[in-house]
mmCIF file of C-alpha atoms and ligand atoms in Angstrom:
data_model
loop_
_atom_site.group_PDB
_atom_site.id
_atom_site.type_symbol
_atom_site.label_atom_id
_atom_site.label_comp_id
_atom_site.label_asym_id
_atom_site.label_seq_id
_atom_site.Cartn_x
_atom_site.Cartn_y
_atom_site.Cartn_z
ATOM 1 C CA MET X 1 -19.153 -12.961 12.320
ATOM 2 C CA PHE X 2 -17.712 -9.520 11.589
ATOM 3 C CA ASP X 3 -18.325 -7.391 14.681
ATOM 4 C CA VAL X 4 -17.314 -3.805 13.973
ATOM 5 C CA GLU X 5 -18.015 -2.607 17.528
ATOM 6 C CA LYS X 6 -15.717 -5.283 18.921
ATOM 7 C CA ILE X 7 -13.019 -4.322 16.413
ATOM 8 C CA ARG X 8 -13.343 -0.636 17.306
ATOM 9 C CA LYS X 9 -12.563 -1.425 20.941
ATOM 10 C CA ASP X 10 -9.121 -2.611 19.829
ATOM 11 C CA PHE X 11 -8.350 0.873 18.445
ATOM 12 C CA PRO X 12 -8.235 3.315 21.395
ATOM 13 C CA ILE X 13 -7.743 6.329 19.111
ATOM 14 C CA LEU X 14 -11.261 5.857 17.761
ATOM 15 C CA GLU X 15 -12.587 6.946 21.159
ATOM 16 C CA GLU X 16 -10.799 10.291 20.920
ATOM 17 C CA THR X 17 -12.619 13.562 20.382
ATOM 18 C CA VAL X 18 -11.263 16.454 18.314
ATOM 19 C CA TYR X 19 -12.587 19.975 18.926
ATOM 20 C CA GLY X 20 -15.056 18.304 21.280
ATOM 21 C CA LYS X 21 -16.487 16.120 18.498
ATOM 22 C CA PRO X 22 -16.080 12.359 18.176
ATOM 23 C CA LEU X 23 -13.233 11.578 15.799
ATOM 24 C CA VAL X 24 -14.373 10.224 12.430
ATOM 25 C CA TYR X 25 -11.219 8.878 10.856
ATOM 26 C CA LEU X 26 -11.580 8.552 7.081
ATOM 27 C CA ASP X 27 -7.943 8.921 6.046
ATOM 28 C CA ASN X 28 -7.031 5.250 6.086
ATOM 29 C CA GLY X 29 -5.540 5.403 2.595
ATOM 30 C CA ALA X 30 -2.801 7.659 3.984
ATOM 31 C CA THR X 31 -2.249 5.575 7.091
ATOM 32 C CA SER X 32 -4.482 3.309 9.133
ATOM 33 C CA GLN X 33 -4.706 3.258 12.907
ATOM 34 C CA ARG X 34 -3.009 0.457 14.876
ATOM 35 C CA PRO X 35 -4.841 -1.882 17.207
ATOM 36 C CA ARG X 36 -3.821 -2.264 20.825
ATOM 37 C CA GLN X 37 -2.409 -5.734 20.042
ATOM 38 C CA VAL X 38 0.214 -4.307 17.666
ATOM 39 C CA VAL X 39 1.344 -1.503 19.968
ATOM 40 C CA GLU X 40 1.430 -3.807 22.986
ATOM 41 C CA LYS X 41 3.502 -6.392 21.126
ATOM 42 C CA MET X 42 5.982 -3.707 20.104
ATOM 43 C CA ASN X 43 6.107 -2.338 23.653
ATOM 44 C CA GLU X 44 6.755 -5.843 24.953
ATOM 45 C CA TYR X 45 9.707 -6.172 22.586
ATOM 46 C CA TYR X 46 11.044 -2.716 23.419
ATOM 47 C CA PHE X 47 10.707 -3.239 27.158
ATOM 48 C CA ARG X 48 11.743 -6.888 27.438
ATOM 49 C CA TYR X 49 13.571 -8.202 24.385
ATOM 50 C CA ASN X 50 15.200 -5.302 22.538
ATOM 51 C CA ALA X 51 18.472 -6.358 20.900
ATOM 52 C CA ASN X 52 19.911 -6.241 17.400
ATOM 53 C CA VAL X 53 19.029 -9.152 15.157
ATOM 54 C CA HIS X 54 21.052 -11.773 13.262
ATOM 55 C CA ARG X 55 24.205 -10.744 15.083
ATOM 56 C CA GLY X 56 24.304 -11.801 18.692
ATOM 57 C CA VAL X 57 24.859 -15.016 20.540
ATOM 58 C CA HIS X 58 22.927 -13.801 23.562
ATOM 59 C CA TYR X 59 19.371 -14.555 24.578
ATOM 60 C CA LEU X 60 17.786 -11.225 23.677
ATOM 61 C CA SER X 61 19.326 -11.105 20.236
ATOM 62 C CA ASN X 62 18.224 -14.653 19.505
ATOM 63 C CA ARG X 63 14.739 -13.937 20.773
ATOM 64 C CA CYS X 64 14.408 -10.824 18.582
ATOM 65 C CA THR X 65 15.871 -12.649 15.605
ATOM 66 C CA ASP X 66 13.412 -15.507 16.011
ATOM 67 C CA ALA X 67 10.515 -13.043 16.250
ATOM 68 C CA ASN X 68 11.685 -11.349 13.048
ATOM 69 C CA GLU X 69 11.953 -14.607 11.165
ATOM 70 C CA GLU X 70 8.533 -15.659 12.489
ATOM 71 C CA ALA X 71 7.155 -12.377 11.142
ATOM 72 C CA ARG X 72 8.744 -13.188 7.779
ATOM 73 C CA GLU X 73 6.934 -16.526 7.783
ATOM 74 C CA THR X 74 3.690 -14.722 8.726
ATOM 75 C CA VAL X 75 4.136 -12.383 5.748
ATOM 76 C CA ARG X 76 4.959 -15.335 3.486
ATOM 77 C CA GLN X 77 1.718 -17.063 4.383
ATOM 78 C CA PHE X 78 -0.273 -13.830 4.208
ATOM 79 C CA ILE X 79 0.685 -13.186 0.570
ATOM 80 C CA GLY X 80 1.062 -16.835 -0.432
ATOM 81 C CA ALA X 81 4.764 -16.657 -1.360
ATOM 82 C CA ALA X 82 6.523 -19.938 -2.079
ATOM 83 C CA SER X 83 9.499 -19.273 0.189
ATOM 84 C CA GLU X 84 10.682 -16.968 2.954
ATOM 85 C CA ARG X 85 13.630 -16.191 0.708
ATOM 86 C CA GLU X 86 11.183 -14.195 -1.394
ATOM 87 C CA VAL X 87 10.098 -11.896 1.459
ATOM 88 C CA ILE X 88 12.356 -8.865 1.922
ATOM 89 C CA PHE X 89 11.731 -6.317 4.648
ATOM 90 C CA THR X 90 12.058 -2.681 3.585
ATOM 91 C CA ARG X 91 10.977 0.691 4.954
ATOM 92 C CA GLY X 92 7.767 0.575 2.937
ATOM 93 C CA THR X 93 6.238 0.530 -0.525
ATOM 94 C CA THR X 94 8.348 3.442 -1.735
ATOM 95 C CA GLU X 95 11.597 1.810 -0.724
ATOM 96 C CA SER X 96 10.513 -1.538 -2.166
ATOM 97 C CA ILE X 97 9.841 0.031 -5.565
ATOM 98 C CA ASN X 98 13.107 1.977 -5.495
ATOM 99 C CA LEU X 99 14.952 -1.239 -4.663
ATOM 100 C CA VAL X 100 13.456 -2.988 -7.699
ATOM 101 C CA ALA X 101 13.974 0.025 -9.961
ATOM 102 C CA TYR X 102 17.629 0.127 -9.018
ATOM 103 C CA SER X 103 18.467 -3.558 -8.813
ATOM 104 C CA PHE X 104 16.246 -4.981 -11.555
ATOM 105 C CA GLY X 105 17.256 -1.956 -13.592
ATOM 106 C CA GLU X 106 20.961 -2.721 -13.154
ATOM 107 C CA ALA X 107 20.479 -6.312 -14.241
ATOM 108 C CA PHE X 108 17.899 -6.054 -16.985
ATOM 109 C CA ILE X 109 17.338 -2.547 -18.361
ATOM 110 C CA GLY X 110 19.317 -1.050 -21.210
ATOM 111 C CA ALA X 111 19.014 1.796 -23.724
ATOM 112 C CA GLY X 112 15.804 1.637 -25.738
ATOM 113 C CA ASP X 113 14.057 -0.767 -23.348
ATOM 114 C CA GLU X 114 10.595 0.207 -22.214
ATOM 115 C CA ILE X 115 8.903 0.339 -18.829
ATOM 116 C CA VAL X 116 5.140 0.663 -18.655
ATOM 117 C CA VAL X 117 3.139 2.153 -15.785
ATOM 118 C CA THR X 118 -0.442 3.350 -15.590
ATOM 119 C CA GLU X 119 -1.698 6.913 -15.605
ATOM 120 C CA MET X 120 -3.278 6.403 -12.160
ATOM 121 C CA GLU X 121 -0.090 5.427 -10.279
ATOM 122 C CA HIS X 122 1.039 6.964 -7.003
ATOM 123 C CA HIS X 123 4.239 9.001 -7.455
ATOM 124 C CA ALA X 124 6.113 6.133 -5.765
ATOM 125 C CA ASN X 125 5.342 3.959 -8.788
ATOM 126 C CA ILE X 126 6.270 6.634 -11.336
ATOM 127 C CA VAL X 127 9.334 8.549 -10.215
ATOM 128 C CA PRO X 128 11.695 5.595 -9.498
ATOM 129 C CA TRP X 129 11.015 4.350 -13.058
ATOM 130 C CA GLN X 130 11.626 7.808 -14.508
ATOM 131 C CA MET X 131 14.939 7.920 -12.652
ATOM 132 C CA LEU X 132 15.820 4.466 -13.978
ATOM 133 C CA CYS X 133 14.900 5.458 -17.538
ATOM 134 C CA LYS X 134 17.135 8.509 -17.221
ATOM 135 C CA ARG X 135 20.053 6.415 -15.961
ATOM 136 C CA LYS X 136 19.733 3.761 -18.639
ATOM 137 C CA GLY X 137 18.317 5.608 -21.644
ATOM 138 C CA ALA X 138 15.106 3.591 -21.390
ATOM 139 C CA VAL X 139 11.609 4.849 -22.187
ATOM 140 C CA LEU X 140 8.593 5.167 -19.870
ATOM 141 C CA LYS X 141 5.199 4.426 -21.444
ATOM 142 C CA VAL X 142 1.799 4.959 -19.862
ATOM 143 C CA ILE X 143 -1.464 3.008 -19.903
ATOM 144 C CA PRO X 144 -4.176 5.684 -19.701
ATOM 145 C CA PHE X 145 -7.475 5.352 -17.868
ATOM 146 C CA HIS X 146 -11.034 6.257 -18.777
ATOM 147 C CA ASP X 147 -12.951 8.982 -16.953
ATOM 148 C CA ASN X 148 -14.844 6.367 -14.936
ATOM 149 C CA GLY X 149 -11.508 5.253 -13.460
ATOM 150 C CA GLU X 150 -11.065 2.014 -15.416
ATOM 151 C CA LEU X 151 -7.799 1.335 -17.197
ATOM 152 C CA ALA X 152 -7.831 1.541 -20.991
ATOM 153 C CA THR X 153 -6.819 -2.116 -21.289
ATOM 154 C CA GLU X 154 -7.865 -2.050 -24.944
ATOM 155 C CA GLN X 155 -4.565 -0.222 -25.504
ATOM 156 C CA LEU X 156 -2.483 -2.975 -23.922
ATOM 157 C CA ASP X 157 -1.830 -4.863 -27.164
ATOM 158 C CA GLU X 158 -0.341 -1.747 -28.674
ATOM 159 C CA LEU X 159 1.700 -0.832 -25.585
ATOM 160 C CA LEU X 160 2.979 -4.279 -24.686
ATOM 161 C CA THR X 161 5.695 -4.993 -27.196
ATOM 162 C CA GLU X 162 8.846 -7.071 -26.902
ATOM 163 C CA ARG X 163 10.725 -3.921 -25.914
ATOM 164 C CA VAL X 164 8.832 -3.779 -22.614
ATOM 165 C CA LYS X 165 10.873 -5.206 -19.746
ATOM 166 C CA LEU X 166 8.706 -4.261 -16.808
ATOM 167 C CA VAL X 167 5.130 -3.199 -16.077
ATOM 168 C CA GLY X 168 4.325 -1.398 -12.802
ATOM 169 C CA VAL X 169 0.677 -1.299 -11.793
ATOM 170 C CA ALA X 170 -1.287 -0.494 -8.647
ATOM 171 C CA TYR X 171 -3.624 -3.280 -7.625
ATOM 172 C CA VAL X 172 -5.916 -0.627 -6.125
ATOM 173 C CA SER X 173 -5.621 3.058 -7.031
ATOM 174 C CA ASN X 174 -5.127 5.336 -4.033
ATOM 175 C CA VAL X 175 -7.203 8.044 -5.733
ATOM 176 C CA LEU X 176 -9.871 6.275 -7.769
ATOM 177 C CA GLY X 177 -10.253 3.116 -5.713
ATOM 178 C CA THR X 178 -10.194 1.132 -8.949
ATOM 179 C CA VAL X 179 -9.283 -2.510 -8.496
ATOM 180 C CA ASN X 180 -7.203 -3.016 -11.603
ATOM 181 C CA PRO X 181 -7.374 -6.232 -13.644
ATOM 182 C CA VAL X 182 -3.861 -7.214 -12.615
ATOM 183 C CA ARG X 183 -4.236 -10.915 -13.532
ATOM 184 C CA ASP X 184 -4.995 -9.999 -17.136
ATOM 185 C CA ILE X 185 -2.172 -7.429 -17.238
ATOM 186 C CA ILE X 186 0.308 -9.938 -15.792
ATOM 187 C CA ARG X 187 -0.684 -12.624 -18.285
ATOM 188 C CA ARG X 188 -0.378 -10.254 -21.217
ATOM 189 C CA ALA X 189 2.903 -8.753 -19.991
ATOM 190 C CA HIS X 190 4.385 -12.218 -19.547
ATOM 191 C CA ALA X 191 3.361 -13.090 -23.087
ATOM 192 C CA VAL X 192 5.863 -10.480 -24.354
ATOM 193 C CA GLY X 193 8.500 -11.448 -21.787
ATOM 194 C CA ALA X 194 7.971 -8.471 -19.450
ATOM 195 C CA LYS X 195 8.012 -8.718 -15.659
ATOM 196 C CA VAL X 196 5.279 -7.158 -13.530
ATOM 197 C CA LEU X 197 5.485 -5.252 -10.253
ATOM 198 C CA VAL X 198 2.164 -4.962 -8.436
ATOM 199 C CA ASP X 199 1.882 -2.041 -6.020
ATOM 200 C CA GLY X 200 -0.247 -3.524 -3.272
ATOM 201 C CA ALA X 201 -0.115 -0.512 -0.913
ATOM 202 C CA GLN X 202 -3.898 -0.002 -1.146
ATOM 203 C CA ALA X 203 -4.757 -3.661 -1.674
ATOM 204 C CA VAL X 204 -3.352 -5.823 1.134
ATOM 205 C CA GLN X 205 -5.653 -4.291 3.772
ATOM 206 C CA HIS X 206 -8.767 -4.835 1.643
ATOM 207 C CA LEU X 207 -8.348 -7.959 -0.507
ATOM 208 C CA PRO X 208 -6.894 -11.429 0.054
ATOM 209 C CA ILE X 209 -3.603 -11.730 -1.847
ATOM 210 C CA ASP X 210 -1.955 -14.798 -3.324
ATOM 211 C CA VAL X 211 1.172 -13.824 -5.230
ATOM 212 C CA GLN X 212 1.585 -17.284 -6.732
ATOM 213 C CA GLU X 213 -1.945 -17.302 -8.048
ATOM 214 C CA LEU X 214 -1.479 -13.735 -9.389
ATOM 215 C CA ASP X 215 1.845 -14.848 -10.858
ATOM 216 C CA CYS X 216 3.266 -11.325 -10.350
ATOM 217 C CA ASP X 217 7.053 -11.019 -10.324
ATOM 218 C CA PHE X 218 7.149 -8.401 -7.587
ATOM 219 C CA PHE X 219 4.566 -7.346 -5.013
ATOM 220 C CA VAL X 220 5.105 -4.435 -2.622
ATOM 221 C CA PHE X 221 3.267 -2.973 0.360
ATOM 222 C CA SER X 222 3.660 -0.892 3.552
ATOM 223 C CA GLY X 223 2.940 -1.941 7.126
ATOM 224 C CA HIS X 224 1.346 1.324 8.198
ATOM 225 C CA LYS X 225 -1.633 1.048 5.851
ATOM 226 C CA LEU X 226 -2.244 -2.511 7.091
ATOM 227 C CA TYR X 227 -2.857 -1.620 10.755
ATOM 228 C CA GLY X 228 0.858 -2.088 11.420
ATOM 229 C CA PRO X 229 3.711 0.284 12.270
ATOM 230 C CA THR X 230 5.352 2.914 10.110
ATOM 231 C CA GLY X 231 8.876 2.388 8.828
ATOM 232 C CA VAL X 232 8.436 -1.188 7.712
ATOM 233 C CA GLY X 233 7.193 -2.721 4.481
ATOM 234 C CA VAL X 234 7.697 -5.658 2.197
ATOM 235 C CA LEU X 235 9.123 -6.498 -1.178
ATOM 236 C CA TYR X 236 8.072 -9.873 -2.514
ATOM 237 C CA GLY X 237 9.989 -11.088 -5.554
ATOM 238 C CA LYS X 238 10.184 -14.425 -7.330
ATOM 239 C CA GLU X 239 13.263 -16.174 -6.039
ATOM 240 C CA ALA X 240 14.800 -16.947 -9.433
ATOM 241 C CA LEU X 241 14.526 -13.291 -10.379
ATOM 242 C CA LEU X 242 15.871 -11.941 -7.084
ATOM 243 C CA GLU X 243 18.836 -14.295 -7.455
ATOM 244 C CA GLN X 244 19.751 -12.607 -10.710
ATOM 245 C CA MET X 245 19.524 -9.101 -9.277
ATOM 246 C CA PRO X 246 22.487 -7.344 -7.633
ATOM 247 C CA PRO X 247 22.223 -5.929 -4.087
ATOM 248 C CA TRP X 248 20.908 -2.387 -3.819
ATOM 249 C CA GLN X 249 22.466 -0.981 -0.654
ATOM 250 C CA GLY X 250 25.742 -2.210 0.783
ATOM 251 C CA GLY X 251 26.567 -2.655 4.462
ATOM 252 C CA GLY X 252 26.179 -5.116 7.282
ATOM 253 C CA GLU X 253 23.826 -8.076 6.998
ATOM 254 C CA MET X 254 23.892 -8.209 3.186
ATOM 255 C CA ILE X 255 27.405 -9.654 3.006
ATOM 256 C CA LYS X 256 28.916 -13.089 3.374
ATOM 257 C CA THR X 257 32.592 -12.084 3.425
ATOM 258 C CA VAL X 258 34.269 -8.705 3.127
ATOM 259 C CA ARG X 259 37.838 -8.328 1.824
ATOM 260 C CA PHE X 260 39.308 -5.207 0.322
ATOM 261 C CA GLU X 261 39.993 -7.263 -2.799
ATOM 262 C CA LYS X 262 36.514 -8.739 -3.070
ATOM 263 C CA THR X 263 33.267 -8.917 -1.123
ATOM 264 C CA THR X 264 30.739 -11.712 -1.447
ATOM 265 C CA TYR X 265 27.044 -11.265 -0.746
ATOM 266 C CA ASN X 266 24.670 -12.973 1.606
ATOM 267 C CA GLU X 267 21.915 -15.234 0.379
ATOM 268 C CA LEU X 268 18.267 -14.226 -0.027
ATOM 269 C CA PRO X 269 16.510 -12.457 1.528
ATOM 270 C CA PHE X 270 19.400 -10.879 3.456
ATOM 271 C CA LYS X 271 21.223 -9.822 0.282
ATOM 272 C CA PHE X 272 18.662 -7.011 0.061
ATOM 273 C CA GLU X 273 18.537 -6.108 3.759
ATOM 274 C CA ALA X 274 21.609 -3.970 4.381
ATOM 275 C CA GLY X 275 22.065 -2.496 7.853
ATOM 276 C CA THR X 276 20.027 -2.815 11.020
ATOM 277 C CA PRO X 277 16.400 -3.341 10.047
ATOM 278 C CA ASP X 278 13.451 -1.877 11.934
ATOM 279 C CA PHE X 279 13.348 -5.118 13.850
ATOM 280 C CA ILE X 280 10.714 -4.070 16.359
ATOM 281 C CA GLY X 281 8.636 -2.715 13.471
ATOM 282 C CA VAL X 282 8.925 -6.091 11.781
ATOM 283 C CA VAL X 283 7.550 -7.770 14.910
ATOM 284 C CA GLY X 284 4.713 -5.206 14.877
ATOM 285 C CA LEU X 285 3.967 -5.963 11.221
ATOM 286 C CA GLY X 286 3.765 -9.677 11.996
ATOM 287 C CA GLU X 287 1.307 -8.904 14.796
ATOM 288 C CA ALA X 288 -0.773 -6.643 12.517
ATOM 289 C CA ILE X 289 -1.085 -9.442 9.978
ATOM 290 C CA ARG X 290 -2.080 -11.877 12.712
ATOM 291 C CA TYR X 291 -4.721 -9.371 13.798
ATOM 292 C CA VAL X 292 -6.081 -8.976 10.259
ATOM 293 C CA ASP X 293 -6.013 -12.754 9.778
ATOM 294 C CA SER X 294 -7.965 -13.258 12.996
ATOM 295 C CA ILE X 295 -10.810 -11.210 11.483
ATOM 296 C CA GLY X 296 -10.301 -12.581 7.974
ATOM 297 C CA LEU X 297 -9.721 -10.532 4.836
ATOM 298 C CA GLU X 298 -12.762 -12.113 3.171
ATOM 299 C CA ASN X 299 -14.916 -10.763 6.020
ATOM 300 C CA ILE X 300 -13.194 -7.382 5.931
ATOM 301 C CA ALA X 301 -13.666 -7.136 2.155
ATOM 302 C CA ALA X 302 -17.378 -7.977 2.384
ATOM 303 C CA TYR X 303 -17.959 -5.453 5.171
ATOM 304 C CA GLU X 304 -16.013 -2.688 3.450
ATOM 305 C CA HIS X 305 -17.733 -3.371 0.130
ATOM 306 C CA ASP X 306 -21.105 -2.848 1.752
ATOM 307 C CA LEU X 307 -19.868 0.285 3.532
ATOM 308 C CA LEU X 308 -18.405 1.715 0.329
ATOM 309 C CA HIS X 309 -21.736 1.357 -1.444
ATOM 310 C CA TYR X 310 -23.601 2.867 1.464
ATOM 311 C CA ALA X 311 -21.143 5.792 1.491
ATOM 312 C CA MET X 312 -21.467 6.446 -2.238
ATOM 313 C CA GLU X 313 -25.271 6.362 -2.004
ATOM 314 C CA ARG X 314 -25.301 8.829 0.872
ATOM 315 C CA MET X 315 -22.744 11.110 -0.716
ATOM 316 C CA ARG X 316 -24.698 11.159 -3.961
ATOM 317 C CA GLU X 317 -27.416 13.025 -2.026
ATOM 318 C CA VAL X 318 -25.055 15.969 -1.478
ATOM 319 C CA PRO X 319 -25.601 18.826 -3.964
ATOM 320 C CA GLY X 320 -22.728 19.408 -6.388
ATOM 321 C CA MET X 321 -21.152 15.990 -5.670
ATOM 322 C CA ARG X 322 -18.680 14.883 -8.333
ATOM 323 C CA PHE X 323 -16.993 11.513 -7.842
ATOM 324 C CA PHE X 324 -13.607 10.734 -9.337
ATOM 325 C CA GLY X 325 -13.488 7.010 -10.030
ATOM 326 C CA GLU X 326 -16.621 4.918 -10.447
ATOM 327 C CA ALA X 327 -15.091 1.736 -11.779
ATOM 328 C CA GLY X 328 -17.186 -1.421 -11.692
ATOM 329 C CA ASP X 329 -14.626 -2.980 -9.383
ATOM 330 C CA LYS X 330 -13.808 -0.421 -6.702
ATOM 331 C CA SER X 331 -12.437 -0.600 -3.184
ATOM 332 C CA SER X 332 -12.646 1.627 -0.100
ATOM 333 C CA VAL X 333 -11.489 4.944 -1.601
ATOM 334 C CA ILE X 334 -13.873 7.781 -2.500
ATOM 335 C CA SER X 335 -12.354 10.885 -4.081
ATOM 336 C CA PHE X 336 -14.631 13.773 -4.898
ATOM 337 C CA ALA X 337 -15.239 17.484 -5.390
ATOM 338 C CA LEU X 338 -18.207 19.557 -4.281
ATOM 339 C CA GLY X 339 -19.189 22.034 -6.979
ATOM 340 C CA ASP X 340 -16.336 24.495 -7.316
ATOM 341 C CA ILE X 341 -15.493 24.547 -3.601
ATOM 342 C CA HIS X 342 -11.746 24.292 -3.115
ATOM 343 C CA HIS X 343 -10.718 20.870 -1.770
ATOM 344 C CA SER X 344 -8.818 22.459 1.139
ATOM 345 C CA ASP X 345 -11.902 24.406 2.224
ATOM 346 C CA THR X 346 -13.947 21.213 2.329
ATOM 347 C CA GLY X 347 -11.171 19.416 4.224
ATOM 348 C CA VAL X 348 -10.766 22.198 6.800
ATOM 349 C CA LEU X 349 -14.494 22.500 7.420
ATOM 350 C CA LEU X 350 -14.869 18.748 7.831
ATOM 351 C CA ASP X 351 -11.917 18.790 10.217
ATOM 352 C CA LYS X 352 -13.758 21.271 12.434
ATOM 353 C CA LEU X 353 -16.525 18.685 12.668
ATOM 354 C CA GLY X 354 -14.038 16.030 13.776
ATOM 355 C CA ILE X 355 -13.922 14.342 10.360
ATOM 356 C CA ALA X 356 -10.443 13.505 9.033
ATOM 357 C CA VAL X 357 -10.173 13.272 5.246
ATOM 358 C CA ARG X 358 -7.283 13.799 2.871
ATOM 359 C CA THR X 359 -7.163 16.706 0.421
ATOM 360 C CA GLY X 360 -4.811 17.822 -2.337
ATOM 361 C CA GLN X 361 -3.021 15.970 -5.096
ATOM 362 C CA LEU X 362 -2.977 12.667 -3.223
ATOM 363 C CA CYS X 363 0.575 11.932 -4.465
ATOM 364 C CA ALA X 364 -0.851 11.358 -7.928
ATOM 365 C CA GLU X 365 -0.459 14.523 -9.988
ATOM 366 C CA PRO X 366 -1.012 12.780 -13.348
ATOM 367 C CA THR X 367 -4.417 11.600 -12.085
ATOM 368 C CA MET X 368 -5.252 15.187 -11.111
ATOM 369 C CA GLN X 369 -4.193 16.317 -14.583
ATOM 370 C CA HIS X 370 -6.428 13.709 -16.161
ATOM 371 C CA TYR X 371 -9.450 15.424 -14.641
ATOM 372 C CA GLY X 372 -8.022 18.946 -14.931
ATOM 373 C CA VAL X 373 -8.213 19.600 -11.188
ATOM 374 C CA THR X 374 -5.647 20.917 -8.715
ATOM 375 C CA GLY X 375 -6.726 18.498 -6.016
ATOM 376 C CA MET X 376 -9.519 16.384 -4.603
ATOM 377 C CA VAL X 377 -11.062 15.438 -1.284
ATOM 378 C CA ARG X 378 -10.604 11.781 -0.390
ATOM 379 C CA ALA X 379 -12.470 9.694 2.163
ATOM 380 C CA SER X 380 -10.826 6.284 2.538
ATOM 381 C CA LEU X 381 -12.348 3.510 4.590
ATOM 382 C CA GLY X 382 -10.903 1.036 7.050
ATOM 383 C CA MET X 383 -12.420 -2.052 8.622
ATOM 384 C CA TYR X 384 -13.445 -0.092 11.743
ATOM 385 C CA ASN X 385 -15.512 2.574 9.993
ATOM 386 C CA THR X 386 -19.270 2.499 10.438
ATOM 387 C CA ARG X 387 -22.461 3.656 8.760
ATOM 388 C CA ASN X 388 -22.847 6.208 11.565
ATOM 389 C CA GLU X 389 -19.532 7.722 10.565
ATOM 390 C CA ILE X 390 -20.636 7.831 6.940
ATOM 391 C CA ASP X 391 -23.788 9.627 8.074
ATOM 392 C CA ALA X 392 -21.571 12.132 9.919
ATOM 393 C CA LEU X 393 -19.594 12.658 6.702
ATOM 394 C CA HIS X 394 -22.820 13.135 4.762
ATOM 395 C CA ASP X 395 -24.120 15.696 7.279
ATOM 396 C CA GLY X 396 -20.756 17.459 7.284
ATOM 397 C CA LEU X 397 -20.755 17.710 3.503
ATOM 398 C CA MET X 398 -24.319 19.067 3.551
ATOM 399 C CA LYS X 399 -23.133 21.797 5.935
ATOM 400 C CA VAL X 400 -20.216 22.642 3.652
ATOM 401 C CA THR X 401 -22.469 22.967 0.609
ATOM 402 C CA GLU X 402 -24.941 25.081 2.591
ATOM 403 C CA MET X 403 -22.148 27.437 3.659
ATOM 404 C CA PHE X 404 -21.050 27.843 0.059
ATOM 405 C CA GLY X 405 -24.606 28.205 -1.226
ATOM 406 C CA ILE X 406 -24.593 25.073 -3.366
ATOM 407 C CA ARG X 407 -27.974 23.445 -3.751
HETATM 408 N N1 PLP G 501 1.568 3.289 -3.679
HETATM 409 C C1 PLP G 501 0.307 3.563 -3.345
HETATM 410 C C2 PLP G 501 -0.813 3.075 -4.221
HETATM 411 C C3 PLP G 501 0.043 4.305 -2.191
HETATM 412 O O1 PLP G 501 -1.222 4.601 -1.869
HETATM 413 C C4 PLP G 501 1.125 4.739 -1.393
HETATM 414 C C5 PLP G 501 0.878 5.580 -0.200
HETATM 415 O O2 PLP G 501 -0.070 6.320 -0.115
HETATM 416 C C6 PLP G 501 2.409 4.408 -1.776
HETATM 417 C C7 PLP G 501 2.599 3.691 -2.926
HETATM 418 C C8 PLP G 501 3.594 4.827 -0.959
HETATM 419 O O3 PLP G 501 3.580 4.191 0.271
HETATM 420 P P1 PLP G 501 4.641 4.584 1.411
HETATM 421 O O4 PLP G 501 4.559 6.068 1.558
HETATM 422 O O5 PLP G 501 4.140 3.839 2.608
HETATM 423 O O6 PLP G 501 5.968 4.114 0.950
#
């Protein structure tokens, strides 16, 4: 059984007050909170076992190395990868995408090739591809979305030609909450010989993932949105593809032998892990996944689905409410405007009531442009949020509209 009160006890920050009001944390899309188990595991490693990994012969180094490789196996199982060689630790989603844009780009992208992304991508899944296109003389194409937040997949046949080498798509949009039809996109991209990178930054904490079943070529996510630490994330890539890609950064760890005449590279996954990794962060990520697994993503998804619908119903009662993103398949993210109240004003007023939401362009300027707005307010849910908190948001929004005379 999913017991939200029990879960909340694992997150001490949820007992905090701000300005004397109970904290209502609805900015989980930006970063989630970490449970006690994750922080305690990291403390244990800092206090008792801290030593650099993959280098030492001594006890502490071996212990830390083993914990890191166990975490890799935990990630492998969590996303259903075929091999640990396919799980590369990075600093986060952004770094994972940059790694692919550089390395896949070096191996496979030439002048006139095309890369396709969607109009609703986070900047992290736009800018690295623009930089690659500039380097290689390739062309970036865009799959637009409809006003309800669903991708215009009817345009895929036209966009997906043999010139397309890679498609980058968010599994879940960080602004619209849309759960994109990635299986269909992957199948159709593969039919023209293109590879697909799925940005799972807003998906892994809400939906069970099986990269083999999805058949994506790359899958990326960050630890800090998955109840884990900052500074650590994952790049999954199909082994055969990663083998054909050159290293991205050079340094320790990623080499086999170094001579001034010629250097040879380490095997996967280490070929892509230059330098000292955030090895305590990796241990923390493993613990976060264990925590999520102990509750079960199926249970989390069902609970959050119910909460999302409750939230949208309650928010619909607020005068002047305009939702951005009402796709049939939607997850945990509610972006909105209230009449013509500036998004920052709404955010600041809610803050004074102890309610943390995100405001602004949400790292997705093209999505803002789509709707002709300078920014939005975003409430994003986590597994520990409750109906009471949604009621507090509702009451807060009613106060904001009253203050601005919207009825
Ligand atoms: N992609 C999506 C869909 C996101 O929501 C985010 C973060 O908000 C990112 C990429 C970038 O993640 P990070 O800043 O952890 O690298």
